[in-house]
Coordinates of C-alpha atoms and ligand atoms in Angstrom, one line a residue:
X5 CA 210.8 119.0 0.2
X6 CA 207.1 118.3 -1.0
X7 CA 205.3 120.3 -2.8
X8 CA 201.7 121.6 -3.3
X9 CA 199.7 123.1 -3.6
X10 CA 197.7 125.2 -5.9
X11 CA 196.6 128.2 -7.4
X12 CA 194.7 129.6 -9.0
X13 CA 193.7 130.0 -12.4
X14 CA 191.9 129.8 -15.5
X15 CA 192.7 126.2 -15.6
X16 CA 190.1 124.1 -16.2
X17 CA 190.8 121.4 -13.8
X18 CA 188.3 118.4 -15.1
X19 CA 189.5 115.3 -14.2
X20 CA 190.3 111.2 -14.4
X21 CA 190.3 108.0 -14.9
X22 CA 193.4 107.5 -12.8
X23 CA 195.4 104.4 -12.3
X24 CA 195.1 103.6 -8.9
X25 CA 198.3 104.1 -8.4
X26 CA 200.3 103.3 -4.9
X27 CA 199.3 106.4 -2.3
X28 CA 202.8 108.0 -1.2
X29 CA 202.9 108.9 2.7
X30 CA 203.7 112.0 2.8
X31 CA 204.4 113.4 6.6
X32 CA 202.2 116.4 7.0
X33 CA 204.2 119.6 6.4
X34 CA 203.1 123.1 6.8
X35 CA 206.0 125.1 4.9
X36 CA 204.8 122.3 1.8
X37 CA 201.2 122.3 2.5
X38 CA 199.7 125.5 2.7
X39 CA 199.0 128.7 0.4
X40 CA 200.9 131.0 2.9
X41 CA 204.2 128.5 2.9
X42 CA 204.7 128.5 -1.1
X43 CA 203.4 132.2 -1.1
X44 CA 206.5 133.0 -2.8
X45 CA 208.0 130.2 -4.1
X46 CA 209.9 130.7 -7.9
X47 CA 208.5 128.5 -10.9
X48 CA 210.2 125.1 -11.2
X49 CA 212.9 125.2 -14.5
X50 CA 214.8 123.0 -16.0
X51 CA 211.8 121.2 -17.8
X52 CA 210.4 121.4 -21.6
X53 CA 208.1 123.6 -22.2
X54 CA 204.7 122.3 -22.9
X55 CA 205.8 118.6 -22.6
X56 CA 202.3 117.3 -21.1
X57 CA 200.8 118.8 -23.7
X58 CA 197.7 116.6 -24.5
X59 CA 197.0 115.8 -27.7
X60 CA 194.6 116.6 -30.8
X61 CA 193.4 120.1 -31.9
X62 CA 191.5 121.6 -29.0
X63 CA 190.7 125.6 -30.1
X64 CA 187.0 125.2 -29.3
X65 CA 185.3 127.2 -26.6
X66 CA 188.1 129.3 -25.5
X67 CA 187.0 131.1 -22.0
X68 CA 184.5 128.1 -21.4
X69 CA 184.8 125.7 -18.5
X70 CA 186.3 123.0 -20.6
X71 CA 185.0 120.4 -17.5
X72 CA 181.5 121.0 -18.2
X73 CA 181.4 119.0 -21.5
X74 CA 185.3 117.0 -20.4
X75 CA 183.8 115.2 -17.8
X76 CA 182.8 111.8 -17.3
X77 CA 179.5 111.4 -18.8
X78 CA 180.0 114.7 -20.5
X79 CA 179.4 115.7 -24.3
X80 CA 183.0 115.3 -25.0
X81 CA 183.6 112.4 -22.1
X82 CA 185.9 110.3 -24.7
X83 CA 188.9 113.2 -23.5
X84 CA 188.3 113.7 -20.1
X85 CA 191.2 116.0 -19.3
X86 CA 193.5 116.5 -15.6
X87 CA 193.6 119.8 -16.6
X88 CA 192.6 122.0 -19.1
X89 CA 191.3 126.0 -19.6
X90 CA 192.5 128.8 -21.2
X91 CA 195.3 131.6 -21.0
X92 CA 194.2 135.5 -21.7
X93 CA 197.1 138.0 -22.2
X94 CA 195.5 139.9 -18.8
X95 CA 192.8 139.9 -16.3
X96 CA 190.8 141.5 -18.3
X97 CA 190.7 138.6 -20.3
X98 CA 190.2 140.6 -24.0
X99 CA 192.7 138.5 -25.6
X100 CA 193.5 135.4 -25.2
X101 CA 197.2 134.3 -25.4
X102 CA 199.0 132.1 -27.4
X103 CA 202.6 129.8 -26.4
X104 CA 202.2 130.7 -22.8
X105 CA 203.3 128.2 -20.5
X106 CA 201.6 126.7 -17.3
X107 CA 203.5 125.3 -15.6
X108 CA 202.2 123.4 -12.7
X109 CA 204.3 121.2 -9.5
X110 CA 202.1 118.5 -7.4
X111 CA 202.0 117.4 -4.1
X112 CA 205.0 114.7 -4.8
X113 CA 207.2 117.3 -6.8
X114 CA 206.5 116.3 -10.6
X115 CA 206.5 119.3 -12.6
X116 CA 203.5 119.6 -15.5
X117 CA 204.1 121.6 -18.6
X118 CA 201.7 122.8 -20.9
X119 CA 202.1 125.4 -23.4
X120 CA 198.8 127.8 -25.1
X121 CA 198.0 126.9 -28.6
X122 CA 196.6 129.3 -31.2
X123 CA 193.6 129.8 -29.4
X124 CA 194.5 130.6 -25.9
X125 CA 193.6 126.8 -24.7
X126 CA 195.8 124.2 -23.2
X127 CA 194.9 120.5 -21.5
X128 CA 196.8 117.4 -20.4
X129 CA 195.9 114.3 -19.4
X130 CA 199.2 114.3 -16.8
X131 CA 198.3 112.5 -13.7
X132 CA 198.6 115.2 -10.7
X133 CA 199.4 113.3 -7.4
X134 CA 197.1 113.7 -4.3
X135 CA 197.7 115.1 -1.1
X136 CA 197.1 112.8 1.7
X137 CA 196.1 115.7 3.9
X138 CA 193.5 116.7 1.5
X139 CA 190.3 118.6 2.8
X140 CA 187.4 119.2 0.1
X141 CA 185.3 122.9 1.2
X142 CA 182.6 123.8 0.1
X143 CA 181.0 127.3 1.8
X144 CA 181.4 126.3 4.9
X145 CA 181.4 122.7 5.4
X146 CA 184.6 120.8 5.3
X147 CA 185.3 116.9 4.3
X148 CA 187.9 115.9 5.8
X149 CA 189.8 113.3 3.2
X150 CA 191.8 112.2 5.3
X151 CA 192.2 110.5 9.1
X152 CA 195.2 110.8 11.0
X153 CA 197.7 107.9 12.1
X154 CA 200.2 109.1 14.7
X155 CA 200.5 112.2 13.2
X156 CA 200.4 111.3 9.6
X157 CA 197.3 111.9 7.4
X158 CA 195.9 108.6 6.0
X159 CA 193.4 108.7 2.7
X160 CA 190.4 107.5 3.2
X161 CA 189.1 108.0 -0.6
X162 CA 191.4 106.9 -3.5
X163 CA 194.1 109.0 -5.2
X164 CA 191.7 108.8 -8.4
X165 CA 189.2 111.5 -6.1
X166 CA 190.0 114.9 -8.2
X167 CA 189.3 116.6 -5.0
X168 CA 192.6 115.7 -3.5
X169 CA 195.0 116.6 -6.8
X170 CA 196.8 119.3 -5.5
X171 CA 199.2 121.7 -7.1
X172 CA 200.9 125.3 -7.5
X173 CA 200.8 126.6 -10.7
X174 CA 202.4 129.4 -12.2
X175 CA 202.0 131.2 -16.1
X176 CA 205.0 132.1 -18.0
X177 CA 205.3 134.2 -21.3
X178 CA 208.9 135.1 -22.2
X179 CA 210.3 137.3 -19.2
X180 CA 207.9 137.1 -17.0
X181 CA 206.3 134.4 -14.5
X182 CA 202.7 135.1 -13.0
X183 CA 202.4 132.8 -9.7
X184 CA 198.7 132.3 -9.0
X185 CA 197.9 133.8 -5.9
X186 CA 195.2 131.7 -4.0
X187 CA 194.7 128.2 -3.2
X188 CA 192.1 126.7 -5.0
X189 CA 190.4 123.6 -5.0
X190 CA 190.7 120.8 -7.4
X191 CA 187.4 118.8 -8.6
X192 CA 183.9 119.0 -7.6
X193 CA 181.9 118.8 -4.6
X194 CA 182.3 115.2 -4.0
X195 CA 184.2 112.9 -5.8
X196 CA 181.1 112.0 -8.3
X197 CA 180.4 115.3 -9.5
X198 CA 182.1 117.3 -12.3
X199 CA 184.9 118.6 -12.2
X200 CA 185.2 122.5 -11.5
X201 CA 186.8 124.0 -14.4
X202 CA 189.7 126.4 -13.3
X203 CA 187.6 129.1 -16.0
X204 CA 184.7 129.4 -13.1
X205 CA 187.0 130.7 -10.3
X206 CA 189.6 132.4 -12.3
X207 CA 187.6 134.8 -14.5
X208 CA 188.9 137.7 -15.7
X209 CA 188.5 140.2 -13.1
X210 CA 187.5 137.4 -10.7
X211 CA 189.0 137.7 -6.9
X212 CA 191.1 134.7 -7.7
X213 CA 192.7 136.2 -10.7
X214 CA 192.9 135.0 -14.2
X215 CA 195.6 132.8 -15.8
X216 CA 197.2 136.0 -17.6
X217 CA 200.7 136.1 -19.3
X218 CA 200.5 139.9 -19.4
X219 CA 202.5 141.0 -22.0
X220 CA 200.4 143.9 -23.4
X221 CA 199.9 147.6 -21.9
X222 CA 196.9 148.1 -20.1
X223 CA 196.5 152.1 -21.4
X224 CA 196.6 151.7 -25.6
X225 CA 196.3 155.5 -25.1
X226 CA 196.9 158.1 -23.0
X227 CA 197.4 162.4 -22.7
X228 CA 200.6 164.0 -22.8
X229 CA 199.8 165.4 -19.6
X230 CA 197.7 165.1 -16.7
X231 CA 197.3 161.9 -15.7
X232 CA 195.2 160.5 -12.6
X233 CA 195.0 158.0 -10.3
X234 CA 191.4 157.1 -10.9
X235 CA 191.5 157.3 -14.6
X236 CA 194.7 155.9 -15.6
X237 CA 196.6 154.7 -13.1
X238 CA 193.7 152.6 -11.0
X239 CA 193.2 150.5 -14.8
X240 CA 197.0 149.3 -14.8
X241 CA 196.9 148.6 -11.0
X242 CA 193.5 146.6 -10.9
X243 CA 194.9 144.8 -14.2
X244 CA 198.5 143.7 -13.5
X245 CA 198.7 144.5 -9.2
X246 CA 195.3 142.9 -7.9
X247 CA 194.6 140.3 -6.5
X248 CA 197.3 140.6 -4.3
X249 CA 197.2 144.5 -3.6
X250 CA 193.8 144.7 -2.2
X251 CA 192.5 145.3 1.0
X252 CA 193.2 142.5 3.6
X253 CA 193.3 139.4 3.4
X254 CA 192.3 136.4 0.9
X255 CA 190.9 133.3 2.9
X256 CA 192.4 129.9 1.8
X257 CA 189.5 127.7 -0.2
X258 CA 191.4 124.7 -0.2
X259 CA 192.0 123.2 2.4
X260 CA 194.4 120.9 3.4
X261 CA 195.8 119.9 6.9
X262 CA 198.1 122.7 7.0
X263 CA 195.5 125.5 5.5
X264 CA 193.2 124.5 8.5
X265 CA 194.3 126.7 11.7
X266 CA 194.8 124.1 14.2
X267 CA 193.7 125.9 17.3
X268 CA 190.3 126.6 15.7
X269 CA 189.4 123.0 13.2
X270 CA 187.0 124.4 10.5
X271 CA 188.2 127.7 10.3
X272 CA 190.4 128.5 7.0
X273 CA 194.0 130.2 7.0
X274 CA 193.9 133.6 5.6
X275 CA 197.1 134.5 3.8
X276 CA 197.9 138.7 3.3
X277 CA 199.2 138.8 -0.4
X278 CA 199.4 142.7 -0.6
X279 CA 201.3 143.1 1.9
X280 CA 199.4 145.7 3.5
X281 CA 199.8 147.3 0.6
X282 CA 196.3 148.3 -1.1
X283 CA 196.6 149.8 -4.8
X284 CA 192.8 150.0 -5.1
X285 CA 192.2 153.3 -3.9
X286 CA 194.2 156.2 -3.6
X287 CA 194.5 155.9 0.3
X288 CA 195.0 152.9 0.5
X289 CA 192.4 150.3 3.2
X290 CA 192.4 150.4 6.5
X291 CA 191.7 146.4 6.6
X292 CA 194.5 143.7 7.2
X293 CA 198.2 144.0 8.0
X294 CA 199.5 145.9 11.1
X295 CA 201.3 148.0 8.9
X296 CA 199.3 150.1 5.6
X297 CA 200.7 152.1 3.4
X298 CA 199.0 153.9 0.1
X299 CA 200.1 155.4 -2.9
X300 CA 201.1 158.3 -1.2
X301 CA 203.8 156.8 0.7
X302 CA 205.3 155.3 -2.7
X303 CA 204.4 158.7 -4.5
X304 CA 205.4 161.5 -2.3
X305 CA 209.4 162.9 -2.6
X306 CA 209.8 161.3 -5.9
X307 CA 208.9 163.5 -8.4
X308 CA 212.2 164.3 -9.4
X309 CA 212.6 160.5 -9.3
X310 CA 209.8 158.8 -10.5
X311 CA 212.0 155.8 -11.4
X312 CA 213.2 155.4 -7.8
X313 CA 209.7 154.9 -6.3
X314 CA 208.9 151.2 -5.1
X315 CA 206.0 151.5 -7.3
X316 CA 208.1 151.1 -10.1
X317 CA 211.6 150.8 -9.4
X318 CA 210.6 147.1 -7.0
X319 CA 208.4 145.8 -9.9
X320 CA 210.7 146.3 -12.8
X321 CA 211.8 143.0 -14.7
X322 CA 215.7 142.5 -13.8
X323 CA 217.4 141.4 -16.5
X324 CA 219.7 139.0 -14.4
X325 CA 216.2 137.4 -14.0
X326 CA 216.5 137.8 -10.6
X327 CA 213.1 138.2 -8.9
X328 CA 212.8 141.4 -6.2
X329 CA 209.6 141.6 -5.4
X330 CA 207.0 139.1 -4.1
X331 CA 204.9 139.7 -6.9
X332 CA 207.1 139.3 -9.9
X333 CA 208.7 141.6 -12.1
X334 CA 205.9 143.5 -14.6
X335 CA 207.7 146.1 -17.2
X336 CA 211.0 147.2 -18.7
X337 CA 211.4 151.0 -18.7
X338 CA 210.2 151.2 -22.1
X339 CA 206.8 149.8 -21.8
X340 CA 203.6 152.0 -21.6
X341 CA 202.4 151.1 -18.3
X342 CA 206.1 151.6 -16.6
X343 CA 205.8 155.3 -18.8
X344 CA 202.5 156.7 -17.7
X345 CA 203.0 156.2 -14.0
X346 CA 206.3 157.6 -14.3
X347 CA 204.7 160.8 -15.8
X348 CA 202.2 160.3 -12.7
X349 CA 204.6 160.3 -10.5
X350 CA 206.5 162.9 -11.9
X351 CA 203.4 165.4 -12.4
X352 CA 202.4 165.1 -8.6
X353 CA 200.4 161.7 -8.3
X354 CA 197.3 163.5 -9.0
X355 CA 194.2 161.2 -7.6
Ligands
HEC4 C1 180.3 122.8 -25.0 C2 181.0 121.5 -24.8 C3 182.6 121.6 -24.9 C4 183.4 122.5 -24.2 C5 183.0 123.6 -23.2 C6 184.7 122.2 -24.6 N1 184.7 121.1 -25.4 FE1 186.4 120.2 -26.2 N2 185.2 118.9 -27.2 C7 183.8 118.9 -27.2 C8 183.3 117.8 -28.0 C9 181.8 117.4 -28.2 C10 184.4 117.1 -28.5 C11 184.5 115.9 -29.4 C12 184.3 114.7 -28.5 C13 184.4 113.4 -29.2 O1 184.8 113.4 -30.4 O2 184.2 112.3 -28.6 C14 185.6 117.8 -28.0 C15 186.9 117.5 -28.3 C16 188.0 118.1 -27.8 C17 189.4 117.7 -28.0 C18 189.8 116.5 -28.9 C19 189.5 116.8 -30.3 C20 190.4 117.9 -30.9 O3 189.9 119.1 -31.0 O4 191.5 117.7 -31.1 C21 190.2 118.6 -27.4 C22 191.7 118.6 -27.4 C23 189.3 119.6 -26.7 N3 188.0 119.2 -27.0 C24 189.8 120.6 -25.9 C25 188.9 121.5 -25.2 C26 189.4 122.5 -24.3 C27 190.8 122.8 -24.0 C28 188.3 123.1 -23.8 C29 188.2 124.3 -22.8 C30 188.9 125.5 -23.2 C31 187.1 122.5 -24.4 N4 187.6 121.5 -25.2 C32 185.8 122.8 -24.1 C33 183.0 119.7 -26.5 C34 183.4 120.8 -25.7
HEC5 C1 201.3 137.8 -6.8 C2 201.1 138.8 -5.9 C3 201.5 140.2 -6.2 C4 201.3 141.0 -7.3 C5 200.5 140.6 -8.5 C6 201.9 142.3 -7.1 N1 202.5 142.3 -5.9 FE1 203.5 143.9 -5.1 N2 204.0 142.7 -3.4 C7 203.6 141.4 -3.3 C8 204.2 141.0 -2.0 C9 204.0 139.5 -1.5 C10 204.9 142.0 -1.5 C11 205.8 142.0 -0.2 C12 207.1 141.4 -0.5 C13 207.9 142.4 -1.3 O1 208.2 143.5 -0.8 O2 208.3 142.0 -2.4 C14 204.8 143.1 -2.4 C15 205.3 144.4 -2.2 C16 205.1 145.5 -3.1 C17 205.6 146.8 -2.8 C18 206.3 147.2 -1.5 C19 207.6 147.7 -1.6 C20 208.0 148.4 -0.3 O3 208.9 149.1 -0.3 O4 207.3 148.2 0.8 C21 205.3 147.6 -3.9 C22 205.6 149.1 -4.1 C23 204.6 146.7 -4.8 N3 204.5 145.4 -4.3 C24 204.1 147.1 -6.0 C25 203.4 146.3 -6.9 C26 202.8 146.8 -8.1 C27 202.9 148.2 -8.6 C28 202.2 145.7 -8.7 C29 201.5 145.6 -10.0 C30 202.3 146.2 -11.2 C31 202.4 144.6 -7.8 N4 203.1 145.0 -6.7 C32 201.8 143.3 -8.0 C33 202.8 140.7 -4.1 C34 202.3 141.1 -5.3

């Protein structure tokens, strides 16, 4: 099984002198190839942590798009990094984290570790394989990186093009594992321009989401009683639930063969994260999946059970590690967040 595919995040993806290096074929294949087919798919184990560490010191200009000096040609050109950016504990990107790991799998399988250092950054100089199938986007033009040979997708730029390194990626901080929830793009605009740092289309509350290990409550205070959806709840949803709870759908910026609707070339798949399921408002969006529910249906009958509501009792961390909800596990019963929308719940979901 390939893999591929990549996500989104604070990564800083600059880019490389690569060695030429022999381009796999790799048959096209849409379960590999596309956002929607690795929607869910667990973080690779088995691996050290932080083994493609790259070297040297590296705690300057946390939060900054390491690419736009760690390019060729840059300031700091002499390290011109695969990957590089920074780790905040949440999307609100006030702290940044430290020992996180990222954790990202390429197109041809190989698994790239990389572990936070004191100030929140990480980088490698890992090689990331390309995808044959590649397609570079940019608004609404399309290069096609590719041509096709009875079916399979031949390069027709060099595996050294950033634009065609493609990868999931996923954050991991002690229990919990954040899967980045779009497909990104890797590299500039063409295969001469700088590299996009992962920084620019990650940002903290940025639609794509940040690269956030999450560890911390989102409420550091909070009253003994009345709580509401606007003012207490909506902050913990909008920090640990979007991007994927929103209203409709996210459209698919990369693009590779697979993320392309076939019937309609040019047009970009649009993958549902939430579910239908929109946290952002207390009645939930009428926009996207067939089916819509709101906090009401997840609220209502379980104030005598707050614990039993999907809300919380499908997004607690299982301590056989087991993972029961798309999104990941969030909170133990003991942590503030799980507490105040348990008293929420219990005092009547009050908007
Ligand atoms: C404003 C420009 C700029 C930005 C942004 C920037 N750097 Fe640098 N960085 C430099 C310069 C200049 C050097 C020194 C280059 C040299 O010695 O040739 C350097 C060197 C480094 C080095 C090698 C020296 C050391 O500290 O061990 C690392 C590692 C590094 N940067 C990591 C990062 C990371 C990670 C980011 C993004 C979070 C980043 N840098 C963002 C300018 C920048
Ligand atoms: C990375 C994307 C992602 C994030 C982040 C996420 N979810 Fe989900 N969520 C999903 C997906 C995908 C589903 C549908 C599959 C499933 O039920 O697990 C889902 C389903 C649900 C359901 C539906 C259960 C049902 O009975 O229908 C609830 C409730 C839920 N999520 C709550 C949350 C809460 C609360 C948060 C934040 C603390 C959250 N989710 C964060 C992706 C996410």
């Amino acid at each position: 099984m390939f893999n591929t595919i990549v996500i989104g995040l604070f990564l800083l993806c600059c880019s490389l002198g690569f060695t030429s290096g022999s381009m796999a074929q790799v048959l096209y294949d849409a379960s590999n190839f596309s956002a929607a087919g690795r929607l869910l798919q667990p973080a690779p184990a088995g691996h050290v942590p932080g083994k493609d560490n790259g070297p040297g010191t590296g705690t300057h200009n946390a939060g900054d798009d390491c690419g736009v000096c760690h390019t060729p040609g840059g300031k700091a050109g002499n390290f011109v990094f695969t990957v590089g950016g920074t780790v905040y504990e949440d999307r609100t990107a006030r702290r940044t984290l430290k020992n996180a790991e990222i954790i990202l799998q390429d197109v041809q399988g190989n698994t790239i570790s990389m572990t936070s250092n004191e100030a929140g950054n990480f980088w490698t100089f890992a090689e990331l394989a390309s995808n044959p199938c590649a397609v570079s986007s940019h608004g609404t033009t399309m290069d096609y990186l590719y041509t096709l040979s009875n079916g399979v997708c031949v390069p027709t730029v060099p595996s050294s093009d950033s634009r065609t390194w493609q990868y999931k990626a996923w954050v991991k901080y002690g229990d919990q594992v954040r899967h980045m929830a779009t497909v990104a793009p890797i590299g500039g605009a063409s295969a001469t321009t700088a590299r996009m740092g992962c920084s620019m289309h990650h940002a903290g509350m940025g639609s794509r989401g940040g690269l956030w290990g999450m560890k911390k409550d989102t409420l550091t205070v909070y009253p003994a009683s009345n709580l509401s959806f606007k003012k207490h709840i909506l902050p913990i949803f909008r920090n640990k639930c979007a991007p994927c709870h929103i209203p409709g759908s996210t459209t698919t910026r990369i693009a590779t063969r697979s993320d392309i609707d076939p019937a309609a070339t040019g047009t970009l798949t649009t993958v549902d994260y939430s579910n239908g399921q929109d946290f952002t408002s207390y009645s939930g969006s009428t926009v996207g999946a067939a089916v819509k529910k709101g906090i009401g249906d997840f609220t209502a009958g379980y104030q005598s059970d707050p614990d039993s509501s999907p809300l919380l009792a499908h997004t607690l961390l299982q301590s056989s590690g087991t993972v029961t909800h798309g999104g990941g596990g969030f909170w133990t019963t003991a942590d503030g967040d799980y507490k105040a929308i348990r008293q929420w719940i219990a005092e009547g979901a009050l908007p």
